[in-house]
Amino acid sequence: MRVPIEWLKEYIDIEVSAEEIAKVLTNIGHEVEAIERFEDDTVLEVNITPNRPDCLSIFGIARELSAFFRKPLRFPEIYLTEEKADEIDFKIDILDPDLCNRYAGCIVKGVKIEPSPPWMARRLEKCGIRAINNIVDITNYVLLELGHPLHAFDLDTLKGKCIRVGTPQSVTGNQTSLITKTLDGIAREIPSSGLLIWDAEEPIAIAGIMGGLDTEVKDATENIFLESAYFNPLSILRTSKVLGLKTESSYRFEKGTDINMLEKALLRATFLMRRIAGGEVYGKLDVYPKLFAPKTVILRYRRVNSILGLNLSKDYVYDIIERLGFEIHGSDEYFTVTPPSFRVDISREIDLVEEIARIFGYDRIPSELPKAQIGFDDTRERVAIAKNNVKESIRTSCLRKGFNEVINFSFMGSQDLDMLKIAENDERRKLVKILNPLRIEDSYMRTTLIPSLIKNVEYNVAHGNRDLRLFEISKVFINKEKPIEGVPHKDSILPEERTHIAAIFYKEKTKTLYRDDIHEFYLMKGVIEAILENLKIDNHLFVRSSEGFLHPGQSADLFINDIKIGFVGTLAPFVYENLEIRAYRPRIVVFELNLDCIIQFSKKDIIYRQLSKYPYIERDTAIIVDSTLESSVLRDLINQHRSDLIEGFYIFDVYQGDNIPKGKKSIAFNLRYRASDRTLTDEDVDKIHNALITYILEKTGGQIRT
Amino acid sequence: MVEEIKERFFEDLNSAEDLQKLNAIRVKYLGKKGVLTAQLKLLPSLPPSERPLVGKLINEIKVLIEKELSSKEAFLKEAELKKQLLSEYIDITLPGKYTPFGSEHPLNKVLAEIIDIFIRMGFSVEEGPEVELDYYNFEALNIPKEHPARDMQDTFYISDEILLRTHTSPVQIRGMIKRTPPVRFIAPGKVYRCDADISHTPMFHQVEGLMIDENVTFSNLKGVLVTFIHLMFGQDVPVRFRPSFFPFTEPSAEVDMGCILCRCHGCRVCKNSGWLEILGAGMVHPVVLENVGYDTERYNGFAFGMGVERIAMLKYQIDDIRLFFENDIRFLRQF
Ligand SMILES: [Zn+2]
């Protein structure tokens, strides 16, 4: 809200600078966001929190300052004589007293529509409101001054000398909506529960939100019906939301106006009309079916101190509450406090504690670390620590392997799954749909992290970044078709949230200083192996992948204990067709793993194994086998033949070409033997090694390469 | 005669350029068929009176030759090694062959720092779902349906009852339901609001904090948050608390710290105020405690929340929030 200092000083005498006023307002909870200078004035831009509609006016701000500075408050001049009250032939009828607790009005005759006087136009302008004509301006002026919205109707356009306040339902008896044209010229559909103002025949305004076009004040208007009412905040909020129409007036009504200010605002406006537009004021009508009943609140002053950590005296607390305009009665232990009608936000003891804190000053409350007890649930903590350790271990593995961590939005579109040709019955099609997405491409929560990573690669390549290793650890969201039965807890309708880790590798083929021609698949598989090794998981298995978007020959699914944990592989050629990567046959390798699953399988306890004191003996062997034979066969055969003496096994060469028959390949591997209790002799090793090789050759149909 | 041998030896020695030639010289003078051996063989033919003297001379020269040879050998060996090493010189100014370590995302880096500080202050870390029930996100936090405060947050909805959490505050509720006081935890995570412009992204990160116990005061709230800001941004950073409004805390506070960019003199980032908004906080509203079944007469506490993006932007002087989610590696590698 904009507060011109010159205007503010009409209600309170304070001899401090605009900066000082700004500081005080900020310190008592009305943050001054900007100070704007004019030739003859300074305007404060004040941010009023939604719980304080009473401060949405210049007078309201003055009232706060008056409490803080202990300065008297001046109420503006109002019109009090009601000389022609008995001459009115006009009726107000409230059909929905729950939605309209009070409705008052005045008839002003013989006004002359003119531009407002410069002082008024200028004040409105400084507050960001355009001057229109004296009558409309006066209603706006009083709105800014006292915070109470008013509406002026052209009396001569009203049919039947009456005002009715009701919803279409209570007026017509039907549950149908109706169309009415507001003064901005737009035809609006009012729901049957939306509160309207009617004359004898038809709706003339949307209550508290906007007036109608036909009854608005025009240049030729002579007679006015001026409305000042109290509308139910919730009713105004609902209608304003349905219509998508927010006005200065609706904003104040929906937060709660001061039902007692209503009358003063009306009299203030009629005073100004008489003075500025030369009207003759007829006595006011006031229908008040639901009398305002103030609530009392009990305040224990000890409670104030125990919540704030202060040691304020009873008198001090009493003084602050009283200064704020509350009625207060004291006893030894507690006060009975009645908030004024403008303080719609006060209903509990804690609300008063806040009042004391903000007037006392937050900055004067000492800061002191708590003397706390330790509340420790070791079962929960153990789970949390284990989970965090695994996550951090995986993150660290990726970082050490040169992968840059990314964070993407959790959204995706169905086209992202189409791009990967994810099957209709795939779990990743169990989508969580957002009803109001910002973009259609962001309509769903991610079920896989791969599409985002592909986009990251595209973006980076477009910006000249050629060597990309990226990874992300984020949640994916799998919709549940229906709530799990028999689970009464509401959480059962929420989707399943899983933590995934995914990575992508793409390197543009460029000439490099050093040879670096490893197939990207092995690099990525190596990262996974490093992750698993770090977590002491050794019962995993890579098998050819069933993922349709991966190259069938260069991809693998990872299993642990027969559970699929994820996949690694080169993207299938069709995926590249839609990408903005210009390289010839680019090769992008990705992996995605379910981190929650990995956590389950990670070994919690590490038990040290003794180091052998005896020397080892190595044997290198090369065998020629069918070129389709996979190295895992070899590994499995060695495992089956497991001897306690085999300490290690690794493949150091796979070769096809000269000296090897067509359709065959040579695999060369190293085996290391060692005993834990004695020194092995060459004879010992020859015996075991030869038996093992014979077994391998027999099973694979291979032969020794000589 | 012996003098002649000596002279010739030194001539030969001087002309020896490598170990091979040196060896030839050794053979020539000290070998079985060498010059000195030949001279020794002549000894018996000399008159007996001359023999001791000549023998002595020959021995002397032999010692001399051996000494000279071994010192020359050492010299040549060193020269040869030098030559070999010289031939093995490489261009040490070429870049090393390495794979740089990856970089942590700046948001996670800052998040880790925040979490570390609170863990040191005795807080544990709690998680909650990102797709959340309206009840936890709003209602239990004293924001009933149609409460005007819902307008403050533009919500992504999944259904009437389900939404993307707009803040990490629902974890407060879930955390309290699971525990009995004393309760002390923080809840970091992603939150969502349907809002996108220069300073807003539809997804961002928050850290929520909660402490419930007997005798927890607003003064304690100040103590914890001032300590946090001092650890995060420096011991001399001024901190300001001012009243604000959140439906789930009362009294509520906005916490500002002195602008670390202009040292409180006023700049573009702090909109010339010298202050930067950094945290929202307050004493947990009794309605919230009642909603989780806590005895409000016995227990109270405080809650606070902060935006991780905001803190990272201030810490690294990043001027555009969107950079965090573009994931340009030229940006990522800086952290
Ligand atoms: Zn600054």
mmCIF file of N, CA, C and O and ligand atoms in Angstrom, chain B residues 258-276, ligand 1:
data_model
loop_
_atom_site.group_PDB
_atom_site.id
_atom_site.type_symbol
_atom_site.label_atom_id
_atom_site.label_comp_id
_atom_site.label_asym_id
_atom_site.label_seq_id
_atom_site.Cartn_x
_atom_site.Cartn_y
_atom_site.Cartn_z
ATOM 1 N N GLY B 258 22.497 -8.248 7.234
ATOM 2 C CA GLY B 258 23.113 -7.105 6.572
ATOM 3 C C GLY B 258 23.626 -7.537 5.216
ATOM 4 O O GLY B 258 24.148 -8.639 5.062
ATOM 5 N N CYS B 259 23.457 -6.682 4.199
ATOM 6 C CA CYS B 259 23.859 -7.039 2.830
ATOM 7 C C CYS B 259 25.362 -7.310 2.807
ATOM 8 O O CYS B 259 26.171 -6.457 3.161
ATOM 9 N N ILE B 260 25.706 -8.542 2.376
ATOM 10 C CA ILE B 260 27.118 -8.929 2.394
ATOM 11 C C ILE B 260 27.835 -8.399 1.154
ATOM 12 O O ILE B 260 29.054 -8.447 1.072
ATOM 13 N N LEU B 261 27.074 -7.879 0.196
ATOM 14 C CA LEU B 261 27.691 -7.387 -1.038
ATOM 15 C C LEU B 261 28.152 -5.945 -0.878
ATOM 16 O O LEU B 261 29.195 -5.557 -1.366
ATOM 17 N N CYS B 262 27.330 -5.142 -0.196
ATOM 18 C CA CYS B 262 27.677 -3.718 -0.068
ATOM 19 C C CYS B 262 28.004 -3.359 1.374
ATOM 20 O O CYS B 262 28.154 -2.186 1.687
ATOM 21 N N ARG B 263 28.109 -4.353 2.226
ATOM 22 C CA ARG B 263 28.353 -4.131 3.649
ATOM 23 C C ARG B 263 27.355 -3.119 4.226
ATOM 24 O O ARG B 263 27.724 -2.159 4.887
ATOM 25 N N CYS B 264 26.090 -3.332 3.872
ATOM 26 C CA CYS B 264 24.964 -2.560 4.416
ATOM 27 C C CYS B 264 24.885 -1.109 3.930
ATOM 28 O O CYS B 264 24.122 -0.319 4.484
ATOM 29 N N HIS B 265 25.682 -0.758 2.900
ATOM 30 C CA HIS B 265 25.612 0.627 2.427
ATOM 31 C C HIS B 265 24.484 0.836 1.418
ATOM 32 O O HIS B 265 24.114 1.959 1.116
ATOM 33 N N GLY B 266 23.958 -0.251 0.879
ATOM 34 C CA GLY B 266 22.889 -0.134 -0.111
ATOM 35 C C GLY B 266 23.420 -0.413 -1.504
ATOM 36 O O GLY B 266 24.379 0.208 -1.947
ATOM 37 N N CYS B 267 22.792 -1.393 -2.167
ATOM 38 C CA CYS B 267 23.190 -1.712 -3.538
ATOM 39 C C CYS B 267 21.978 -2.280 -4.261
ATOM 40 O O CYS B 267 20.884 -2.324 -3.712
ATOM 41 N N ARG B 268 22.196 -2.725 -5.500
ATOM 42 C CA ARG B 268 21.088 -3.200 -6.310
ATOM 43 C C ARG B 268 20.457 -4.457 -5.686
ATOM 44 O O ARG B 268 19.246 -4.596 -5.626
ATOM 45 N N VAL B 269 21.324 -5.357 -5.213
ATOM 46 C CA VAL B 269 20.840 -6.641 -4.699
ATOM 47 C C VAL B 269 19.929 -6.440 -3.478
ATOM 48 O O VAL B 269 18.899 -7.075 -3.339
ATOM 49 N N CYS B 270 20.306 -5.509 -2.600
ATOM 50 C CA CYS B 270 19.497 -5.306 -1.394
ATOM 51 C C CYS B 270 18.495 -4.171 -1.596
ATOM 52 O O CYS B 270 17.905 -3.682 -0.639
ATOM 53 N N LYS B 271 18.295 -3.765 -2.830
ATOM 54 C CA LYS B 271 17.367 -2.686 -3.179
ATOM 55 C C LYS B 271 17.647 -1.439 -2.327
ATOM 56 O O LYS B 271 16.725 -0.793 -1.827
ATOM 57 N N ASN B 272 18.922 -1.165 -2.146
ATOM 58 C CA ASN B 272 19.368 0.013 -1.412
ATOM 59 C C ASN B 272 18.951 0.058 0.055
ATOM 60 O O ASN B 272 19.035 1.103 0.694
ATOM 61 N N SER B 273 18.504 -1.071 0.582
ATOM 62 C CA SER B 273 18.068 -1.051 1.974
ATOM 63 C C SER B 273 19.205 -1.445 2.911
ATOM 64 O O SER B 273 19.159 -1.179 4.106
ATOM 65 N N GLY B 274 20.240 -2.090 2.370
ATOM 66 C CA GLY B 274 21.322 -2.583 3.227
ATOM 67 C C GLY B 274 20.990 -3.916 3.884
ATOM 68 O O GLY B 274 21.807 -4.488 4.578
ATOM 69 N N TRP B 275 19.756 -4.391 3.662
ATOM 70 C CA TRP B 275 19.330 -5.650 4.291
ATOM 71 C C TRP B 275 18.903 -6.665 3.248
ATOM 72 O O TRP B 275 18.354 -6.309 2.216
ATOM 73 N N LEU B 276 19.119 -7.940 3.558
ATOM 74 C CA LEU B 276 18.690 -9.022 2.679
ATOM 75 C C LEU B 276 17.790 -9.969 3.463
ATOM 76 O O LEU B 276 18.153 -10.423 4.544
HETATM 77 ZN ZN ZN C 1 23.532 -4.330 -0.708
#
